[in-house]
Amino acid sequence: MKYFMKNVRYLISIFLILWILFIFCRSLQPADTSTLESKWVLALLQHLVPFELTEHFIRKLAHFTEFAVLGVLAGALFGGRCQHLWTGLLFAAMTGIVTALCDETIQLFVEGRSGQISDVWIDVAGASTGAVLALAVRALWRRKR
């Protein structure tokens, strides 16, 4: 079982690194490309919900969602390595904060994009939410065993 868990941690680590690279690649897109993508997602989601959505809302939802996935991966990784859930949450949150700051800094150097502190807060909220979910599932799983 120990060998299996070690391999799972390696796999989660790889997925976490790949997800951070995915986030950074999204930030490297010029504003025109990002806007076209947001409009496409807006059109798709508008058919699914009975109320009016805006492109601004879609962009902020994308930030939150990308970082929620990052939080789940970081929470799963650090929650399994730390003795206390709070320590795992702290490491997962720090991963989200550092990634969010780097992400918004990258956007300062991309044509038509800008780094915004409000996006950092949304990113951190998403990462924290994902980490709490992952750690809650882990705690329930441990309690069940």
Short mmCIF file of N, CA and C in Angstrom, two decimals:
data_model
loop_
_atom_site.label_atom_id
_atom_site.label_comp_id
_atom_site.label_asym_id
_atom_site.label_seq_id
_atom_site.Cartn_x
_atom_site.Cartn_y
_atom_site.Cartn_z
N MET A 1 0.82 -1.20 0.00
CA MET A 1 0.00 0.00 0.00
C MET A 1 0.87 1.26 0.00
N LYS A 2 1.98 1.20 0.75
CA LYS A 2 2.88 2.36 0.82
C LYS A 2 3.46 2.69 -0.56
N TYR A 3 3.83 1.66 -1.31
CA TYR A 3 4.37 1.84 -2.65
C TYR A 3 3.33 2.48 -3.57
N PHE A 4 2.08 2.03 -3.45
CA PHE A 4 0.99 2.56 -4.25
C PHE A 4 0.77 4.05 -3.94
N MET A 5 0.76 4.41 -2.65
CA MET A 5 0.53 5.80 -2.27
C MET A 5 1.67 6.70 -2.73
N LYS A 6 2.89 6.17 -2.72
CA LYS A 6 4.04 6.95 -3.20
C LYS A 6 3.88 7.26 -4.69
N ASN A 7 3.44 6.26 -5.45
CA ASN A 7 3.21 6.47 -6.88
C ASN A 7 2.06 7.45 -7.13
N VAL A 8 1.03 7.38 -6.31
CA VAL A 8 -0.09 8.32 -6.44
C VAL A 8 0.40 9.75 -6.19
N ARG A 9 1.25 9.94 -5.18
CA ARG A 9 1.79 11.28 -4.90
C ARG A 9 2.61 11.79 -6.09
N TYR A 10 3.40 10.92 -6.69
CA TYR A 10 4.18 11.32 -7.87
C TYR A 10 3.24 11.73 -9.00
N LEU A 11 2.21 10.96 -9.20
CA LEU A 11 1.25 11.25 -10.27
C LEU A 11 0.54 12.58 -10.01
N ILE A 12 0.10 12.81 -8.79
CA ILE A 12 -0.56 14.08 -8.45
C ILE A 12 0.42 15.24 -8.63
N SER A 13 1.68 15.05 -8.26
CA SER A 13 2.69 16.09 -8.44
C SER A 13 2.84 16.46 -9.91
N ILE A 14 2.87 15.45 -10.76
CA ILE A 14 2.99 15.70 -12.20
C ILE A 14 1.77 16.44 -12.71
N PHE A 15 0.56 16.01 -12.31
CA PHE A 15 -0.65 16.70 -12.73
C PHE A 15 -0.68 18.14 -12.23
N LEU A 16 -0.20 18.37 -11.01
CA LEU A 16 -0.16 19.73 -10.46
C LEU A 16 0.77 20.62 -11.29
N ILE A 17 1.93 20.13 -11.60
CA ILE A 17 2.88 20.91 -12.42
C ILE A 17 2.31 21.17 -13.80
N LEU A 18 1.71 20.15 -14.41
CA LEU A 18 1.10 20.34 -15.73
C LEU A 18 -0.04 21.34 -15.68
N TRP A 19 -0.82 21.32 -14.61
CA TRP A 19 -1.94 22.26 -14.48
C TRP A 19 -1.43 23.69 -14.31
N ILE A 20 -0.38 23.88 -13.55
CA ILE A 20 0.21 25.22 -13.41
C ILE A 20 0.72 25.70 -14.77
N LEU A 21 1.35 24.83 -15.52
CA LEU A 21 1.81 25.20 -16.86
C LEU A 21 0.63 25.55 -17.77
N PHE A 22 -0.47 24.80 -17.64
CA PHE A 22 -1.69 25.10 -18.39
C PHE A 22 -2.19 26.51 -18.06
N ILE A 23 -2.23 26.84 -16.78
CA ILE A 23 -2.67 28.18 -16.35
C ILE A 23 -1.77 29.25 -16.95
N PHE A 24 -0.46 29.03 -16.87
CA PHE A 24 0.47 30.03 -17.41
C PHE A 24 0.33 30.17 -18.93
N CYS A 25 0.11 29.06 -19.63
CA CYS A 25 -0.08 29.13 -21.08
C CYS A 25 -1.32 29.92 -21.44
N ARG A 26 -2.37 29.79 -20.63
CA ARG A 26 -3.60 30.55 -20.87
C ARG A 26 -3.33 32.05 -20.70
N SER A 27 -2.47 32.39 -19.76
CA SER A 27 -2.14 33.79 -19.52
C SER A 27 -1.27 34.37 -20.62
N LEU A 28 -0.58 33.52 -21.33
CA LEU A 28 0.28 33.99 -22.42
C LEU A 28 -0.49 34.29 -23.70
N GLN A 29 -1.79 33.96 -23.73
CA GLN A 29 -2.60 34.25 -24.91
C GLN A 29 -2.84 35.76 -25.02
N PRO A 30 -2.73 36.30 -26.23
CA PRO A 30 -3.06 37.71 -26.42
C PRO A 30 -4.53 37.98 -26.10
N ALA A 31 -4.85 39.22 -25.85
CA ALA A 31 -6.21 39.60 -25.44
C ALA A 31 -7.26 39.18 -26.47
N ASP A 32 -6.95 39.32 -27.76
CA ASP A 32 -7.93 38.96 -28.81
C ASP A 32 -8.30 37.48 -28.74
N THR A 33 -7.31 36.63 -28.58
CA THR A 33 -7.56 35.19 -28.49
C THR A 33 -8.37 34.85 -27.25
N SER A 34 -8.01 35.47 -26.15
CA SER A 34 -8.72 35.23 -24.89
C SER A 34 -10.17 35.70 -24.97
N THR A 35 -10.40 36.84 -25.62
CA THR A 35 -11.75 37.37 -25.78
C THR A 35 -12.61 36.45 -26.63
N LEU A 36 -12.05 35.94 -27.72
CA LEU A 36 -12.80 35.01 -28.58
C LEU A 36 -13.19 33.75 -27.81
N GLU A 37 -12.28 33.24 -27.01
CA GLU A 37 -12.58 32.06 -26.21
C GLU A 37 -13.69 32.34 -25.19
N SER A 38 -13.59 33.50 -24.54
CA SER A 38 -14.61 33.87 -23.54
C SER A 38 -15.98 34.00 -24.19
N LYS A 39 -16.02 34.57 -25.39
CA LYS A 39 -17.30 34.72 -26.09
C LYS A 39 -17.88 33.37 -26.49
N TRP A 40 -17.01 32.44 -26.88
CA TRP A 40 -17.46 31.10 -27.24
C TRP A 40 -18.06 30.40 -26.02
N VAL A 41 -17.37 30.47 -24.88
CA VAL A 41 -17.87 29.84 -23.65
C VAL A 41 -19.16 30.53 -23.20
N LEU A 42 -19.22 31.84 -23.33
CA LEU A 42 -20.43 32.59 -22.97
C LEU A 42 -21.62 32.11 -23.79
N ALA A 43 -21.44 31.96 -25.09
CA ALA A 43 -22.53 31.49 -25.95
C ALA A 43 -22.96 30.08 -25.56
N LEU A 44 -22.01 29.23 -25.25
CA LEU A 44 -22.31 27.86 -24.85
C LEU A 44 -23.10 27.83 -23.53
N LEU A 45 -22.59 28.54 -22.53
CA LEU A 45 -23.24 28.53 -21.21
C LEU A 45 -24.58 29.25 -21.21
N GLN A 46 -24.73 30.24 -22.07
CA GLN A 46 -25.98 31.00 -22.11
C GLN A 46 -27.16 30.11 -22.47
N HIS A 47 -26.90 29.05 -23.24
CA HIS A 47 -27.96 28.10 -23.60
C HIS A 47 -28.34 27.19 -22.43
N LEU A 48 -27.47 27.10 -21.44
CA LEU A 48 -27.69 26.18 -20.33
C LEU A 48 -28.36 26.81 -19.11
N VAL A 49 -28.27 28.13 -18.99
CA VAL A 49 -28.85 28.80 -17.82
C VAL A 49 -29.97 29.74 -18.24
N PRO A 50 -30.97 29.93 -17.37
CA PRO A 50 -32.13 30.75 -17.75
C PRO A 50 -31.93 32.25 -17.51
N PHE A 51 -30.75 32.67 -17.07
CA PHE A 51 -30.51 34.09 -16.82
C PHE A 51 -29.36 34.59 -17.68
N GLU A 52 -29.24 35.91 -17.77
CA GLU A 52 -28.25 36.55 -18.62
C GLU A 52 -26.85 36.48 -17.99
N LEU A 53 -25.88 36.02 -18.77
CA LEU A 53 -24.49 36.00 -18.33
C LEU A 53 -23.72 37.08 -19.08
N THR A 54 -22.61 37.51 -18.50
CA THR A 54 -21.76 38.50 -19.16
C THR A 54 -20.38 37.91 -19.41
N GLU A 55 -19.67 38.51 -20.34
CA GLU A 55 -18.30 38.06 -20.62
C GLU A 55 -17.41 38.25 -19.39
N HIS A 56 -17.64 39.34 -18.66
CA HIS A 56 -16.88 39.61 -17.45
C HIS A 56 -17.07 38.46 -16.44
N PHE A 57 -18.32 38.04 -16.25
CA PHE A 57 -18.61 36.95 -15.32
C PHE A 57 -17.92 35.66 -15.77
N ILE A 58 -17.95 35.37 -17.06
CA ILE A 58 -17.32 34.17 -17.61
C ILE A 58 -15.81 34.19 -17.35
N ARG A 59 -15.18 35.34 -17.54
CA ARG A 59 -13.74 35.46 -17.30
C ARG A 59 -13.41 35.20 -15.84
N LYS A 60 -14.20 35.77 -14.94
CA LYS A 60 -13.94 35.59 -13.51
C LYS A 60 -14.23 34.14 -13.09
N LEU A 61 -15.25 33.55 -13.67
CA LEU A 61 -15.56 32.14 -13.40
C LEU A 61 -14.43 31.24 -13.88
N ALA A 62 -13.83 31.59 -15.01
CA ALA A 62 -12.69 30.82 -15.52
C ALA A 62 -11.52 30.89 -14.56
N HIS A 63 -11.24 32.08 -14.03
CA HIS A 63 -10.17 32.22 -13.03
C HIS A 63 -10.45 31.31 -11.84
N PHE A 64 -11.65 31.43 -11.29
CA PHE A 64 -12.01 30.65 -10.11
C PHE A 64 -11.89 29.15 -10.38
N THR A 65 -12.40 28.72 -11.52
CA THR A 65 -12.42 27.29 -11.85
C THR A 65 -11.02 26.74 -12.07
N GLU A 66 -10.18 27.46 -12.83
CA GLU A 66 -8.80 27.00 -13.05
C GLU A 66 -8.08 26.81 -11.72
N PHE A 67 -8.27 27.75 -10.83
CA PHE A 67 -7.56 27.68 -9.57
C PHE A 67 -8.22 26.72 -8.57
N ALA A 68 -9.51 26.45 -8.74
CA ALA A 68 -10.14 25.42 -7.90
C ALA A 68 -9.55 24.06 -8.23
N VAL A 69 -9.32 23.80 -9.51
CA VAL A 69 -8.67 22.54 -9.91
C VAL A 69 -7.26 22.49 -9.32
N LEU A 70 -6.53 23.59 -9.41
CA LEU A 70 -5.20 23.66 -8.81
C LEU A 70 -5.28 23.37 -7.31
N GLY A 71 -6.28 23.93 -6.63
CA GLY A 71 -6.45 23.71 -5.20
C GLY A 71 -6.74 22.26 -4.87
N VAL A 72 -7.57 21.61 -5.69
CA VAL A 72 -7.86 20.19 -5.46
C VAL A 72 -6.57 19.37 -5.59
N LEU A 73 -5.79 19.64 -6.62
CA LEU A 73 -4.54 18.90 -6.82
C LEU A 73 -3.55 19.18 -5.69
N ALA A 74 -3.39 20.44 -5.31
CA ALA A 74 -2.47 20.80 -4.23
C ALA A 74 -2.96 20.24 -2.90
N GLY A 75 -4.26 20.31 -2.66
CA GLY A 75 -4.82 19.77 -1.43
C GLY A 75 -4.63 18.26 -1.35
N ALA A 76 -4.83 17.58 -2.47
CA ALA A 76 -4.63 16.13 -2.50
C ALA A 76 -3.16 15.78 -2.25
N LEU A 77 -2.27 16.56 -2.83
CA LEU A 77 -0.84 16.29 -2.66
C LEU A 77 -0.39 16.58 -1.23
N PHE A 78 -0.65 17.78 -0.76
CA PHE A 78 -0.14 18.17 0.56
C PHE A 78 -0.95 17.58 1.70
N GLY A 79 -2.22 17.31 1.48
CA GLY A 79 -3.03 16.68 2.51
C GLY A 79 -2.56 15.28 2.82
N GLY A 80 -1.98 14.63 1.82
CA GLY A 80 -1.46 13.27 2.03
C GLY A 80 -0.07 13.26 2.62
N ARG A 81 0.64 14.35 2.54
CA ARG A 81 2.02 14.40 3.02
C ARG A 81 2.14 15.00 4.42
N CYS A 82 1.14 15.75 4.84
CA CYS A 82 1.21 16.45 6.12
C CYS A 82 0.43 15.70 7.19
N GLN A 83 0.92 15.76 8.42
CA GLN A 83 0.25 15.11 9.54
C GLN A 83 -1.10 15.77 9.86
N HIS A 84 -1.14 17.08 9.79
CA HIS A 84 -2.34 17.83 10.15
C HIS A 84 -2.98 18.43 8.91
N LEU A 85 -4.30 18.40 8.85
CA LEU A 85 -5.01 18.96 7.69
C LEU A 85 -4.73 20.45 7.52
N TRP A 86 -4.58 21.16 8.64
CA TRP A 86 -4.31 22.60 8.53
C TRP A 86 -2.98 22.88 7.84
N THR A 87 -1.99 22.04 8.08
CA THR A 87 -0.70 22.21 7.42
C THR A 87 -0.85 21.96 5.92
N GLY A 88 -1.59 20.93 5.57
CA GLY A 88 -1.86 20.65 4.15
C GLY A 88 -2.59 21.79 3.49
N LEU A 89 -3.57 22.37 4.20
CA LEU A 89 -4.31 23.52 3.67
C LEU A 89 -3.39 24.72 3.48
N LEU A 90 -2.49 24.94 4.42
CA LEU A 90 -1.56 26.06 4.32
C LEU A 90 -0.66 25.91 3.09
N PHE A 91 -0.10 24.72 2.89
CA PHE A 91 0.77 24.50 1.73
C PHE A 91 -0.02 24.61 0.42
N ALA A 92 -1.23 24.10 0.40
CA ALA A 92 -2.06 24.20 -0.80
C ALA A 92 -2.41 25.66 -1.09
N ALA A 93 -2.75 26.41 -0.05
CA ALA A 93 -3.08 27.83 -0.23
C ALA A 93 -1.86 28.62 -0.72
N MET A 94 -0.70 28.31 -0.17
CA MET A 94 0.52 28.99 -0.61
C MET A 94 0.82 28.68 -2.08
N THR A 95 0.57 27.45 -2.49
CA THR A 95 0.74 27.09 -3.90
C THR A 95 -0.19 27.94 -4.76
N GLY A 96 -1.43 28.11 -4.32
CA GLY A 96 -2.39 28.94 -5.05
C GLY A 96 -1.98 30.40 -5.09
N ILE A 97 -1.50 30.93 -3.98
CA ILE A 97 -1.10 32.34 -3.92
C ILE A 97 0.08 32.61 -4.84
N VAL A 98 1.11 31.77 -4.75
CA VAL A 98 2.30 31.97 -5.58
C VAL A 98 1.95 31.83 -7.06
N THR A 99 1.15 30.84 -7.40
CA THR A 99 0.75 30.64 -8.80
C THR A 99 -0.08 31.83 -9.29
N ALA A 100 -0.99 32.32 -8.46
CA ALA A 100 -1.83 33.46 -8.85
C ALA A 100 -0.98 34.71 -9.08
N LEU A 101 -0.02 34.97 -8.20
CA LEU A 101 0.84 36.14 -8.37
C LEU A 101 1.68 36.02 -9.64
N CYS A 102 2.22 34.84 -9.90
CA CYS A 102 3.00 34.62 -11.13
C CYS A 102 2.11 34.76 -12.37
N ASP A 103 0.91 34.22 -12.29
CA ASP A 103 -0.04 34.27 -13.40
C ASP A 103 -0.37 35.71 -13.78
N GLU A 104 -0.69 36.51 -12.79
CA GLU A 104 -1.03 37.91 -13.08
C GLU A 104 0.19 38.71 -13.52
N THR A 105 1.36 38.35 -13.04
CA THR A 105 2.58 39.02 -13.47
C THR A 105 2.87 38.71 -14.94
N ILE A 106 2.66 37.46 -15.34
CA ILE A 106 2.84 37.07 -16.74
C ILE A 106 1.98 37.95 -17.64
N GLN A 107 0.74 38.19 -17.22
CA GLN A 107 -0.20 38.96 -18.05
C GLN A 107 0.25 40.41 -18.25
N LEU A 108 1.12 40.92 -17.39
CA LEU A 108 1.63 42.28 -17.56
C LEU A 108 2.47 42.42 -18.82
N PHE A 109 3.00 41.30 -19.31
CA PHE A 109 3.90 41.31 -20.45
C PHE A 109 3.27 40.79 -21.74
N VAL A 110 1.95 40.57 -21.72
CA VAL A 110 1.26 40.03 -22.88
C VAL A 110 0.41 41.14 -23.50
N GLU A 111 0.45 41.20 -24.83
CA GLU A 111 -0.27 42.23 -25.57
C GLU A 111 -1.76 42.25 -25.23
N GLY A 112 -2.22 43.43 -24.80
CA GLY A 112 -3.64 43.62 -24.52
C GLY A 112 -4.11 43.07 -23.18
N ARG A 113 -3.22 42.46 -22.42
CA ARG A 113 -3.60 41.88 -21.13
C ARG A 113 -3.08 42.76 -20.01
N SER A 114 -3.64 42.57 -18.82
CA SER A 114 -3.15 43.31 -17.65
C SER A 114 -3.31 42.43 -16.42
N GLY A 115 -2.35 42.53 -15.53
CA GLY A 115 -2.44 41.82 -14.26
C GLY A 115 -3.32 42.62 -13.32
N GLN A 116 -4.23 41.94 -12.64
CA GLN A 116 -5.14 42.64 -11.74
C GLN A 116 -5.17 41.98 -10.38
N ILE A 117 -5.11 42.79 -9.34
CA ILE A 117 -5.13 42.26 -7.98
C ILE A 117 -6.46 41.57 -7.69
N SER A 118 -7.54 42.06 -8.29
CA SER A 118 -8.85 41.41 -8.07
C SER A 118 -8.83 39.98 -8.59
N ASP A 119 -8.12 39.74 -9.68
CA ASP A 119 -8.01 38.38 -10.21
C ASP A 119 -7.17 37.49 -9.28
N VAL A 120 -6.17 38.07 -8.63
CA VAL A 120 -5.38 37.31 -7.66
C VAL A 120 -6.30 36.83 -6.54
N TRP A 121 -7.16 37.70 -6.05
CA TRP A 121 -8.08 37.33 -4.98
C TRP A 121 -9.05 36.23 -5.43
N ILE A 122 -9.55 36.35 -6.66
CA ILE A 122 -10.45 35.32 -7.19
C ILE A 122 -9.70 33.99 -7.32
N ASP A 123 -8.47 34.06 -7.81
CA ASP A 123 -7.65 32.86 -7.95
C ASP A 123 -7.41 32.18 -6.60
N VAL A 124 -7.07 32.98 -5.61
CA VAL A 124 -6.81 32.44 -4.27
C VAL A 124 -8.08 31.84 -3.68
N ALA A 125 -9.21 32.49 -3.92
CA ALA A 125 -10.49 31.94 -3.44
C ALA A 125 -10.77 30.59 -4.10
N GLY A 126 -10.51 30.48 -5.40
CA GLY A 126 -10.71 29.22 -6.10
C GLY A 126 -9.77 28.15 -5.59
N ALA A 127 -8.49 28.48 -5.42
CA ALA A 127 -7.51 27.51 -4.93
C ALA A 127 -7.86 27.05 -3.52
N SER A 128 -8.26 27.98 -2.68
CA SER A 128 -8.62 27.63 -1.30
C SER A 128 -9.86 26.75 -1.27
N THR A 129 -10.85 27.06 -2.09
CA THR A 129 -12.06 26.25 -2.15
C THR A 129 -11.73 24.82 -2.60
N GLY A 130 -10.92 24.71 -3.65
CA GLY A 130 -10.52 23.38 -4.13
C GLY A 130 -9.73 22.60 -3.09
N ALA A 131 -8.83 23.30 -2.39
CA ALA A 131 -8.02 22.63 -1.37
C ALA A 131 -8.89 22.15 -0.21
N VAL A 132 -9.84 22.98 0.21
CA VAL A 132 -10.74 22.59 1.30
C VAL A 132 -11.56 21.36 0.89
N LEU A 133 -12.04 21.36 -0.35
CA LEU A 133 -12.80 20.20 -0.82
C LEU A 133 -11.95 18.93 -0.81
N ALA A 134 -10.73 19.03 -1.33
CA ALA A 134 -9.85 17.86 -1.37
C ALA A 134 -9.51 17.37 0.04
N LEU A 135 -9.24 18.30 0.93
CA LEU A 135 -8.88 17.90 2.29
C LEU A 135 -10.09 17.36 3.05
N ALA A 136 -11.28 17.88 2.77
CA ALA A 136 -12.49 17.37 3.41
C ALA A 136 -12.75 15.93 2.96
N VAL A 137 -12.59 15.68 1.67
CA VAL A 137 -12.76 14.31 1.17
C VAL A 137 -11.74 13.39 1.81
N ARG A 138 -10.51 13.86 1.91
CA ARG A 138 -9.45 13.04 2.53
C ARG A 138 -9.77 12.75 3.99
N ALA A 139 -10.24 13.76 4.72
CA ALA A 139 -10.57 13.57 6.14
C ALA A 139 -11.72 12.57 6.29
N LEU A 140 -12.71 12.67 5.44
CA LEU A 140 -13.84 11.72 5.49
C LEU A 140 -13.37 10.31 5.17
N TRP A 141 -12.49 10.20 4.19
CA TRP A 141 -11.95 8.89 3.79
C TRP A 141 -11.14 8.28 4.93
N ARG A 142 -10.31 9.10 5.60
CA ARG A 142 -9.53 8.62 6.74
C ARG A 142 -10.44 8.17 7.88
N ARG A 143 -11.47 8.95 8.15
CA ARG A 143 -12.40 8.64 9.23
C ARG A 143 -13.15 7.33 8.97
N LYS A 144 -13.48 7.10 7.69
CA LYS A 144 -14.21 5.90 7.31
C LYS A 144 -13.36 4.65 7.51
N ARG A 145 -12.04 4.80 7.26
CA ARG A 145 -11.13 3.64 7.42
C ARG A 145 -10.88 3.50 8.86
#
